[in-house]
CSV table of C-alpha atoms in Angstrom, one decimal:
chain,number,residue,atom,x,y,z
W,943,MET,CA,-7.1,-10.6,-17.2
W,944,THR,CA,-8.3,-7.2,-16.3
W,945,VAL,CA,-5.7,-4.6,-15.1
W,946,HIS,CA,-7.3,-2.1,-12.8
W,947,SER,CA,-4.5,0.4,-12.2
W,948,ARG,CA,-4.7,4.1,-12.6
W,949,SER,CA,-0.9,4.4,-12.6
W,950,GLY,CA,-0.8,4.4,-16.4
W,951,VAL,CA,-3.0,7.5,-16.6
W,952,ILE,CA,-0.9,9.6,-14.2
W,953,PRO,CA,0.9,12.2,-16.3
W,954,THR,CA,4.6,11.3,-16.4
W,955,GLY,CA,5.6,12.6,-19.8
W,956,THR,CA,6.3,9.0,-20.9
W,957,THR,CA,4.4,6.3,-22.8
W,958,THR,CA,3.5,3.6,-20.4
W,959,PHE,CA,2.8,0.0,-21.3
W,960,TYR,CA,1.7,-2.7,-18.9
W,961,THR,CA,2.0,-6.4,-19.3
W,962,MET,CA,1.8,-9.2,-16.7
W,963,ILE,CA,5.0,-11.1,-16.1
W,964,GLY,CA,3.9,-14.1,-14.0
W,965,ARG,CA,6.8,-15.5,-12.0
W,966,PRO,CA,6.8,-18.2,-9.4
W,967,ILE,CA,8.2,-16.8,-6.1
W,968,ILE,CA,11.4,-18.8,-6.6
W,969,GLN,CA,12.1,-16.9,-9.8
W,970,VAL,CA,11.6,-13.4,-8.5
W,971,LYS,CA,15.3,-12.9,-7.7
W,972,ASP,CA,16.3,-13.8,-11.3
W,973,HIS,CA,13.5,-11.5,-12.7
W,974,PHE,CA,14.8,-8.4,-10.7
W,975,LYS,CA,18.4,-9.2,-11.7
W,976,HIS,CA,17.3,-9.3,-15.4
W,977,MET,CA,15.5,-6.0,-15.0
W,978,ARG,CA,18.8,-4.2,-14.2
W,979,SER,CA,20.1,-4.9,-17.7
W,980,MET,CA,17.0,-4.2,-19.8
W,981,THR,CA,17.1,-1.1,-21.9
W,982,ASN,CA,14.0,1.0,-22.4
W,983,PHE,CA,12.5,-0.5,-19.3
W,984,GLY,CA,11.4,1.9,-16.5
W,985,GLY,CA,10.3,-0.5,-13.9
W,986,CYS,CA,7.4,-2.7,-12.8
W,987,LEU,CA,4.4,-3.0,-10.5
W,988,VAL,CA,4.7,-5.7,-7.9
W,989,ALA,CA,1.7,-7.7,-6.7
W,990,ILE,CA,0.9,-10.3,-4.1
W,991,PRO,CA,2.7,-12.4,-3.0
W,992,HIS,CA,6.0,-10.6,-4.1
W,993,LYS,CA,5.7,-7.2,-2.3
W,994,ARG,CA,7.7,-8.2,0.8
W,995,ALA,CA,10.2,-10.3,-1.1
W,996,ALA,CA,10.9,-7.5,-3.6
W,997,LEU,CA,12.6,-5.5,-0.8
W,998,HIS,CA,15.5,-8.0,-0.7
W,999,PHE,CA,16.5,-7.2,-4.3
W,1000,MET,CA,16.3,-3.4,-4.2
W,1001,ASP,CA,19.4,-1.2,-4.2
W,1002,GLU,CA,17.4,1.6,-2.6
W,1003,ILE,CA,14.0,1.8,-0.9
W,1004,SER,CA,11.7,4.7,0.0
W,1005,GLU,CA,10.9,5.7,3.5
W,1006,ARG,CA,7.4,4.4,2.9
W,1007,SER,CA,8.8,1.0,1.9
W,1008,LYS,CA,11.0,0.9,5.0
W,1009,ASP,CA,8.0,1.7,7.2
W,1010,LEU,CA,5.7,-0.8,5.4
W,1011,LEU,CA,8.3,-3.6,4.8
W,1012,SER,CA,7.1,-4.0,1.2
W,1013,ALA,CA,7.3,-2.5,-2.3
W,1014,ASN,CA,4.7,-2.4,-5.0
W,1015,VAL,CA,6.6,-0.2,-7.5
W,1016,VAL,CA,10.1,-0.8,-8.7
W,1017,ARG,CA,11.9,1.9,-10.8
W,1018,VAL,CA,15.0,1.1,-12.8
W,1019,GLU,CA,17.4,4.1,-12.8
W,1020,LYS,CA,20.9,3.6,-14.3
W,1021,GLY,CA,20.8,-0.1,-13.6
W,1022,ARG,CA,19.7,0.4,-9.9
W,1023,LEU,CA,16.4,-0.9,-8.6
W,1024,ILE,CA,14.5,1.5,-6.4
W,1025,GLY,CA,11.4,0.2,-4.5
W,1026,ASP,CA,8.5,2.2,-3.2
W,1027,MET,CA,5.0,1.4,-1.8
W,1028,VAL,CA,2.5,3.8,-3.3
W,1029,ASN,CA,-0.9,2.5,-2.4
W,1030,GLY,CA,-1.3,5.1,0.3
W,1031,LEU,CA,-0.1,7.9,-1.9
W,1032,GLY,CA,-2.7,6.9,-4.6
W,1033,PHE,CA,-5.4,6.9,-1.9
W,1034,MET,CA,-4.5,10.4,-0.8
W,1035,VAL,CA,-4.4,11.7,-4.4
W,1036,ALA,CA,-8.0,10.4,-4.7
W,1037,VAL,CA,-9.0,12.0,-1.4
W,1038,LYS,CA,-7.5,15.4,-2.4
W,1039,THR,CA,-9.0,15.1,-6.0
W,1040,HIS,CA,-12.4,15.0,-4.4
W,1041,GLY,CA,-11.6,18.1,-2.3
W,1042,LEU,CA,-11.4,16.2,1.0
W,1043,SER,CA,-8.8,16.0,3.8
W,1044,MET,CA,-8.1,13.4,6.4
W,1045,ARG,CA,-6.9,15.9,9.0
W,1046,GLY,CA,-8.9,15.7,12.1
W,1047,LYS,CA,-11.0,12.8,10.7
W,1048,ARG,CA,-11.7,9.3,11.9
W,1049,ALA,CA,-11.0,6.5,9.4
W,1050,ALA,CA,-11.8,2.8,9.2
W,1051,ILE,CA,-9.6,0.4,7.2
W,1052,ILE,CA,-11.5,-2.6,6.1
W,1053,GLY,CA,-9.0,-5.4,5.2
W,1054,GLY,CA,-5.4,-5.4,6.3
W,1055,GLY,CA,-2.3,-6.4,4.4
W,1056,GLY,CA,0.1,-4.4,2.3
W,1057,ALA,CA,-2.4,-1.9,0.7
W,1058,GLY,CA,-4.3,-1.5,3.9
W,1059,ALA,CA,-1.1,-0.7,5.8
W,1060,ALA,CA,0.0,1.8,3.2
W,1061,ILE,CA,-3.4,3.5,3.3
W,1062,ALA,CA,-3.4,3.5,7.1
W,1063,LEU,CA,0.1,5.1,7.2
W,1064,ALA,CA,-0.9,7.8,4.6
W,1065,ILE,CA,-4.0,8.6,6.6
W,1066,ALA,CA,-1.9,8.8,9.9
W,1067,GLN,CA,0.6,11.1,8.1
W,1068,SER,CA,-2.2,13.3,6.9
W,1069,GLY,CA,-3.3,14.1,10.5
W,1070,ALA,CA,-6.3,11.8,11.1
W,1071,ASP,CA,-7.6,11.8,14.7
W,1072,GLU,CA,-8.3,8.1,14.8
W,1073,ILE,CA,-7.9,4.9,12.7
W,1074,VAL,CA,-9.9,1.7,13.2
W,1075,ILE,CA,-8.5,-1.5,11.5
W,1076,LYS,CA,-10.9,-4.4,10.7
W,1077,ASP,CA,-9.7,-7.7,9.4
W,1078,SER,CA,-10.9,-11.2,10.2
W,1079,ILE,CA,-7.3,-12.4,10.5
W,1080,PRO,CA,-5.6,-11.1,13.6
W,1081,LEU,CA,-2.1,-11.2,12.0
W,1082,MET,CA,-3.3,-9.0,9.2
W,1083,ARG,CA,-4.6,-6.4,11.7
W,1084,ARG,CA,-1.2,-6.4,13.5
W,1085,LEU,CA,0.7,-6.0,10.2
W,1086,THR,CA,-1.6,-3.2,9.1
W,1087,SER,CA,-1.2,-1.3,12.4
W,1088,HIS,CA,2.6,-1.9,12.7
W,1089,PRO,CA,3.7,1.2,10.8
W,1090,LEU,CA,1.3,3.4,12.8
W,1091,GLN,CA,3.2,2.8,16.0
W,1092,CYS,CA,5.4,5.8,15.5
W,1093,TYR,CA,2.5,8.3,14.9
W,1094,LYS,CA,0.4,10.1,17.3
W,1095,THR,CA,-2.8,9.0,15.5
W,1096,PRO,CA,-4.5,6.5,17.8
W,1097,TYR,CA,-5.5,3.2,16.2
W,1098,GLU,CA,-7.5,0.3,17.4
W,1099,HIS,CA,-8.3,-3.2,16.1
W,1100,ASP,CA,-11.9,-4.0,15.6
W,1101,ARG,CA,-13.2,-1.4,18.0
W,1102,LYS,CA,-16.7,-2.1,19.3
W,1103,LYS,CA,-18.8,0.9,20.4
W,1104,PRO,CA,-21.8,0.6,22.6
W,1105,SER,CA,-24.8,0.4,20.5
W,1106,THR,CA,-27.5,3.1,20.5
W,1107,GLN,CA,-29.8,0.8,18.5
W,1108,PRO,CA,-32.6,-1.3,20.1
W,1109,SER,CA,-31.4,-4.8,21.0
W,1110,GLY,CA,-31.1,-7.0,17.9
W,1111,ALA,CA,-31.1,-4.1,15.5
W,1112,GLU,CA,-27.3,-3.7,15.3
W,1113,HIS,CA,-25.7,-3.8,11.9
W,1114,PRO,CA,-23.9,-7.1,11.5
W,1115,GLY,CA,-20.6,-5.5,10.4
């Protein structure tokens, strides 16, 4: 298995170790309950299909998690579980690291779901002028756009612009 998270290299002043804890969805509740009592355990990353289910077992959730209805990071603090959804935050760190800004920009989100929604929300909060969401599954497009409804940033699903290319020369995407 390859772990492709940059979370472990973000300076936190702590030694971080990652291991996969595979749990069937019916055992997730027991896993979170057990996490509360573990010593020297700071939390976990949550992956599909447990991001939405994780919210039900948290003592506290961030505003991002409330908006996105999911959590991909769980911190354990004094026996309390605190959920957050940080995909959008990570995306914006990468944008800023490259000296870029989303303010006044147009953005396209290719692929919906939890991470897509988190990134779309972060882009909207950063002042983007427009967001276009593309996903082959209509439900995923709606879930991705749901948190954007309280922002002024206009968003569209699979917007089609009139082509300026000669007939038959349009890009298939």
